[in-house]
Amino acid sequence: MVDAFRVHIMQTKELGTCPVRQIGGCSFFYMRISNVYIVIVVSSNANVACAFKFVVEAVSLFKSYFGGAFDEDAIRNNFVLIYELLDEIMDFGYPQNLSPEILKLYITQEGVRSPFSSKPADKSVPNATLQVTGAVGWRREGLVYKKNEVFLDIVESVNLLMSSKGVVLRCDVTGKVLMKCFLSGMPDLKLGLNDKIGLEKESELKSRPTKSGKTIELDDVTFHQCVNLTRFNSEKTVSFVPPDGEFELMKYRITEGVNLPFRVLPTIKELGRTRMEVNVKVKSVFGAKMFALGVVIKIPVPKQTAKTSFQVTSGRAKYNAAIDCLVWKIRKFPGQTEPTLSAEVELISTMAEKKSWTRPPIQMDFQVPMFTASGLRVRFLKVWEKSGYNTVEWVRYITKAGSYEIRF
């Protein structure tokens, strides 16, 4: 198998990007991480997504043992430990427990750490039996905090492709709900969002009409293993016993009713063969009390650009020859404003016949705190624990640019 992989995949020039290859009667699933190939070989029709998820989780487990490094040296130095971990995380081809917190309770051997690793060694905690066999395998009992706090972040990426006529060709939002919990005991948390299904189910259970307000439809929702799916299917509320510390509670996608944070209005005139006029207006559509941070607008120009001159009403602009773009940066961009950039571009006159310029799209990068492009809102976050302590809940919203492109 090793020879087949080396000859047919590693040594062929036409590698391609497909991570699944069939050779003979076997399928090879492989990933390359730094200078190491990780390969899974199957002879049956296995679940590929599950296999790759297992590889990703296993690599993050090895990194937590090796101090953040995963390369050839880390593998050579930790051969015995890797064998011991593989014995625990996979049985008869079925993935088992891959949580570093739990495995460190009973595989206490420390990995040989890279001299460049910056992560401090984690302290081991006794009594792992309940966690490995119990229903709540991701959280140990007996946790105590002086101050009980929950931090919840909704982080969204907006993907947009707009035509030169202002028509939206593609638009969607991918989001994730990140949590950081410092809670004593075994708390039960309940999260309510303004999603359409959840609100309809709530009104049905309480037999009263839903309050008017924006409801959104979530597509492709995936949850962390701690979420009680039977309760979600019956009540449509996200209830869970959270792991200790930081984790990703859920991921989702939204394709309809997206609030775009910016509108870009470009006009570019080619004046003969040696001059161009560039005018770009960027309008922030979010509320006047909000602001975006680290806004970068990249406006492509032809390769044969010789000289540029700018006028901007906000921020700073310069020509970057390495990427053939005018780069306009605005550190703090208030809502409901319309800064403009006007530039004159001089081109080198060439004797060769001029090829028509392909005009790549304008690209934008930004971050808007306390704004969600999907309109998702946290309606409530309830924490219940038998001792009845008080908790402090913090909620934050952030919208970033994923692939935000405007053709001109």
C-alpha positions as a printed Julia matrix, in Angstrom:
408×3 Matrix{Float64}:
   0.0    0.0     0.0
   2.82   2.39    0.92
   4.62   1.69   -2.36
   1.4    2.1    -4.36
   0.76   5.48   -2.72
   4.34   6.65   -3.32
   4.48   5.57   -6.97
   0.96   6.51   -8.09
   0.35   9.66   -6.06
   3.49  11.22   -4.54
   5.76  10.73   -7.57
   3.31  11.73  -10.3
   3.51  15.25  -11.59
  -0.23  15.55  -12.33
  -1.17  15.46   -8.65
  -4.3   17.52   -9.04
  -6.3   18.68   -6.07
  -8.54  15.65   -5.56
  -7.83  14.15   -2.11
  -9.41  10.78   -3.01
  -7.71   8.43   -5.48
  -8.58   4.88   -6.48
  -5.76   2.46   -7.22
  -6.63  -1.16   -7.9
  -9.45  -2.18   -5.61
  -8.57   0.37   -2.88
  -9.37   4.02   -2.24
  -6.69   6.31   -0.81
  -7.86   9.37    1.18
  -4.96  11.69    1.85
  -4.07  15.1     3.24
  -0.75  16.91    3.34
   0.02  18.78    6.54
   3.36  20.67    6.54
   5.77  18.03    5.11
   3.74  14.95    6.1
   1.15  12.96    4.13
  -1.62  11.4     6.21
  -3.24   8.53    4.31
  -6.32   6.39    5.0
  -6.74   3.27    2.85
 -10.14   1.6     2.48
 -11.33  -1.34    0.43
 -15.06  -0.77    1.07
 -17.38   2.17    0.38
 -16.46   4.21    3.49
 -17.77   7.61    4.59
 -15.15  10.02    3.19
 -16.32  13.07    5.15
 -16.09  11.09    8.4
 -12.57   9.89    7.46
 -11.3   13.42    6.82
 -12.95  14.74    9.97
 -11.16  11.97   11.9
  -7.8   13.0    10.35
  -8.31  16.69   11.25
  -9.31  15.84   14.84
  -6.4   13.38   15.19
  -3.88  16.01   13.99
  -5.19  18.58   16.49
  -4.88  15.89   19.21
  -1.26  15.13   18.24
  -0.48  18.87   18.2
  -1.83  19.24   21.75
   0.55  16.44   22.89
   3.57  17.67   20.89
   3.31  21.31   21.95
   1.68  22.68   18.81
   4.04  21.11   16.23
   3.13  18.43   13.7
   5.95  17.61   11.28
   8.4   14.86   10.42
  10.56  15.47   13.52
   7.53  15.47   15.87
   6.44  12.09   14.43
   9.94  10.57   14.68
  10.32  11.71   18.28
   6.88  10.5    19.38
   6.48   7.13   17.64
   5.49   5.22   20.77
   3.04   7.89   21.92
   1.36   7.99   18.46
   0.84   4.21   18.56
  -0.66   4.5    22.05
  -3.01   7.31   20.95
  -4.09   5.5    17.77
  -4.98   2.51   19.92
  -7.4    4.72   21.9
  -8.89   6.89   19.14
  -9.79   4.15   16.61
 -11.23   0.66   17.22
 -11.95  -1.74   14.32
 -12.22   1.24   11.94
 -14.67   3.15   14.18
 -13.51   6.54   15.56
 -13.6    6.72   19.36
 -12.85   9.54   21.78
 -10.64  12.25   20.23
 -10.89  14.89   22.96
  -7.38  15.95   24.13
  -8.75  16.96   27.56
 -10.07  13.44   28.22
  -7.2   11.46   26.67
  -4.68  13.42   28.74
  -6.39  12.12   31.86
  -5.26   8.55   31.22
  -2.48   8.79   28.6
  -0.35  10.97   30.83
   2.91  10.48   28.93
   4.09  13.84   27.59
   5.19  14.11   23.99
   8.75  15.08   23.06
   8.18  18.77   22.5
   9.76  20.73   19.69
  12.34  23.29   20.97
  10.36  25.96   19.06
   6.99  25.09   20.63
   5.52  27.96   22.59
   2.54  26.19   24.17
   2.86  25.43   27.9
   2.35  21.82   28.99
  -1.23  21.1    30.12
  -1.77  19.82   33.64
  -3.41  16.42   33.93
  -6.51  15.92   36.07
  -7.43  12.72   37.93
 -10.65  10.64   37.6
 -11.22  10.08   33.89
 -13.52   7.06   34.1
 -16.8    8.99   34.2
 -15.79  11.18   31.29
 -14.83   8.3    29.05
 -17.88   6.16   29.81
 -20.46   8.75   30.95
 -23.06  10.53   28.86
 -21.28  13.9    29.18
 -17.87  12.88   27.92
 -16.79  16.43   27.03
 -17.03  17.86   30.56
 -15.62  16.66   33.87
 -17.41  17.0    37.2
 -16.35  19.13   40.14
 -15.41  22.32   38.25
 -15.54  25.42   40.48
 -15.17  29.07   39.47
 -15.35  32.14   41.72
 -17.06  34.11   38.97
 -19.4   32.23   36.61
 -19.26  33.73   33.11
 -20.34  32.85   29.57
 -18.96  34.61   26.49
 -20.83  34.15   23.21
 -19.56  35.42   19.83
 -21.49  35.31   16.57
 -18.89  35.58   13.8
 -20.1   35.87   10.2
 -18.35  35.98    6.81
 -20.13  37.64    3.89
 -19.49  36.3     0.4
 -20.58  38.5    -2.49
 -20.1   38.65   -6.25
 -21.73  41.65   -7.91
 -21.89  42.36  -11.65
 -20.76  45.63  -13.23
 -24.45  46.62  -13.53
 -25.02  46.25   -9.77
 -26.8   42.87  -10.0
 -25.99  40.42   -7.2
 -24.72  37.24   -8.88
 -23.9   35.33   -5.7
 -24.46  36.22   -2.07
 -24.4   34.17    1.11
 -23.32  34.32    4.74
 -21.43  31.61    6.63
 -21.54  32.0    10.38
 -20.43  30.31   13.55
 -21.42  30.66   17.19
 -18.31  30.54   19.39
 -18.53  30.14   23.16
 -16.2   30.42   26.11
 -17.64  29.03   29.36
 -16.3   29.42   32.88
 -19.12  27.75   34.81
 -19.1   25.66   37.99
 -20.72  22.23   38.27
 -22.81  20.67   35.48
 -24.87  23.58   34.06
 -27.64  23.2    31.48
 -27.71  26.05   28.94
 -30.52  27.07   26.61
 -29.91  29.38   23.66
 -32.73  31.11   21.76
 -32.13  32.73   18.36
 -34.48  34.66   16.07
 -34.59  31.82   13.55
 -37.94  31.19   11.88
 -38.43  27.54   12.9
 -37.57  28.15   16.57
 -39.97  31.09   16.89
 -42.8   29.22   15.15
 -42.32  26.2    17.44
 -42.29  28.43   20.54
 -45.55  30.16   19.57
 -47.08  26.74   18.85
 -46.08  25.41   22.29
 -47.29  28.55   24.09
 -50.34  28.81   21.78
 -49.88  32.49   21.11
 -48.83  34.37   17.94
 -45.16  35.24   17.39
 -44.1   38.81   17.98
 -43.41  40.74   14.82
 -39.73  41.23   14.07
 -37.16  39.85   11.69
 -36.98  36.07   11.53
 -34.35  34.31    9.47
 -34.03  30.92    7.87
 -30.85  29.03    8.74
 -29.5   26.56    6.17
 -26.98  23.75    6.72
 -26.84  23.98   10.53
 -24.23  21.77   12.23
 -23.88  21.5    16.01
 -21.17  20.6    18.5
 -21.62  17.12   20.0
 -22.79  18.64   23.32
 -26.11  19.88   21.8
 -29.17  17.79   22.67
 -30.49  16.97   19.19
 -33.7   15.24   20.33
 -34.7   18.37   22.22
 -33.75  20.51   19.22
 -35.95  18.38   16.93
 -38.94  18.54   19.3
 -38.68  22.08   20.78
 -36.33  23.78   18.25
 -34.22  25.27   21.04
 -30.47  24.74   21.35
 -29.94  23.17   24.78
 -26.62  21.73   25.92
 -24.19  20.99   28.76
 -21.16  23.0    27.59
 -17.54  21.83   27.57
 -15.24  23.82   29.84
 -13.41  26.68   28.12
 -13.58  27.58   24.43
 -15.52  25.68   21.74
 -17.59  26.12   18.54
 -21.26  25.58   19.39
 -22.72  25.67   15.87
 -22.15  26.6    12.23
 -24.76  27.78    9.74
 -25.25  29.3     6.3
 -27.78  31.87    5.07
 -28.62  32.52    1.42
 -31.68  34.79    1.58
 -32.33  38.2     3.09
 -28.64  39.11    3.49
 -27.92  42.69    4.66
 -24.84  43.79    2.72
 -22.71  46.1     4.9
 -21.23  48.01    1.92
 -22.21  49.05   -1.59
 -19.38  49.81   -4.02
 -20.02  52.07   -7.04
 -17.03  52.08   -9.43
 -16.63  54.03  -12.69
 -13.47  53.46  -14.69
 -12.8   55.31  -17.96
 -10.01  54.34  -20.35
  -8.85  57.56  -22.05
  -6.89  56.4   -25.07
  -3.99  53.97  -24.7
  -2.01  55.73  -21.97
  -4.49  57.15  -19.44
  -7.25  55.93  -17.13
  -9.6   57.64  -14.71
 -10.75  55.68  -11.68
 -13.62  56.81   -9.44
 -14.85  54.57   -6.64
 -17.57  55.43   -4.13
 -18.09  53.11   -1.13
 -21.33  53.48    0.85
 -21.69  51.96    4.32
 -25.26  50.66    4.7
 -25.21  49.82    8.45
 -26.39  52.18   11.25
 -24.78  55.59   11.8
 -23.72  54.66   15.35
 -21.74  51.64   14.12
 -18.39  51.57   12.36
 -16.23  49.14   10.38
 -12.58  48.51   11.16
  -9.61  47.75    8.94
 -11.38  48.41    5.64
  -9.18  47.62    2.61
 -10.4   48.12   -0.99
  -8.23  46.7    -3.79
  -8.94  48.23   -7.21
  -7.17  46.4   -10.08
  -5.25  48.38  -12.72
  -3.44  47.19  -15.9
   0.05  45.67  -15.63
   1.65  48.47  -17.65
   0.79  51.16  -15.04
   3.61  53.74  -14.81
   2.31  56.47  -12.51
  -0.72  57.15  -10.3
  -2.12  60.18   -8.48
  -4.92  60.06   -5.89
  -7.56  62.08   -4.12
  -9.44  60.41   -1.25
 -12.06  61.87    1.1
 -11.14  59.38    3.85
  -8.22  57.05    4.64
  -5.08  56.58    2.56
  -4.4   55.09   -0.89
  -1.31  53.85   -2.73
  -0.39  51.87   -5.83
   0.94  48.36   -5.16
   2.84  47.19   -8.26
   3.34  43.65   -6.9
  -0.41  42.91   -7.11
  -1.32  45.49   -9.84
  -3.84  47.23   -7.58
  -4.67  50.58   -6.07
  -4.97  49.8    -2.36
  -7.29  52.1    -0.38
  -7.24  51.69    3.41
  -9.69  53.21    5.88
  -8.92  52.41    9.52
 -12.32  53.39   10.95
 -15.32  53.62    8.6
 -18.51  55.1    10.19
 -21.98  53.92    9.15
 -24.15  55.85    6.65
 -21.13  57.59    5.02
 -19.9   57.68    1.4
 -16.14  58.24    1.04
 -14.79  58.44   -2.53
 -11.5   57.77   -4.28
 -10.51  59.54   -7.5
  -7.32  58.44   -9.25
  -5.52  59.17  -12.51
  -3.49  56.29  -13.88
  -0.8   56.75  -16.53
   0.09  53.68  -18.59
   3.29  52.8   -20.46
   2.69  52.99  -24.2
   3.76  49.72  -25.82
   4.49  49.03  -29.48
   2.96  45.57  -29.27
  -0.71  45.3   -30.12
  -2.71  46.09  -27.04
  -4.55  43.14  -25.54
  -7.91  44.05  -24.06
  -7.61  44.31  -20.24
  -9.59  41.56  -18.51
 -10.7   43.77  -15.56
 -10.5   41.51  -12.46
 -13.1   42.37   -9.77
 -12.62  44.93   -7.0
 -12.01  43.16   -3.68
 -12.91  44.33   -0.2
 -11.8   43.34    3.28
 -13.44  44.63    6.49
 -14.71  43.84    9.96
 -17.94  45.31   11.37
 -18.45  44.81   15.14
 -21.99  44.5    16.57
 -23.49  43.89   13.1
 -24.72  40.65   11.52
 -25.24  40.42    7.77
 -27.76  37.62    8.31
 -29.76  39.55   10.94
 -29.22  36.71   13.44
 -29.8   37.79   17.05
 -29.56  36.07   20.41
 -32.97  36.33   22.07
 -31.98  34.61   25.31
 -29.23  32.58   26.93
 -30.42  30.79   30.06
 -28.08  29.02   32.47
 -29.52  26.52   34.96
 -27.47  24.69   37.59
 -28.78  22.85   40.66
 -26.86  25.09   43.1
 -28.64  28.12   41.55
 -25.65  30.46   41.19
 -25.78  33.74   39.26
 -24.0   34.02   35.93
 -22.78  36.9    33.78
 -23.45  36.54   30.03
 -21.58  38.49   27.35
 -22.73  38.53   23.69
 -20.76  39.94   20.75
 -21.5   40.14   16.99
 -18.82  40.45   14.28
 -19.21  40.48   10.48
 -16.13  39.98    8.3
 -15.54  39.91    4.56
 -15.26  36.43    3.1
 -14.98  36.8    -0.68
 -16.44  40.28   -1.31
 -16.0   41.07   -5.04
 -17.48  43.69   -7.34
 -17.02  43.56  -11.12
 -16.66  46.77  -13.12
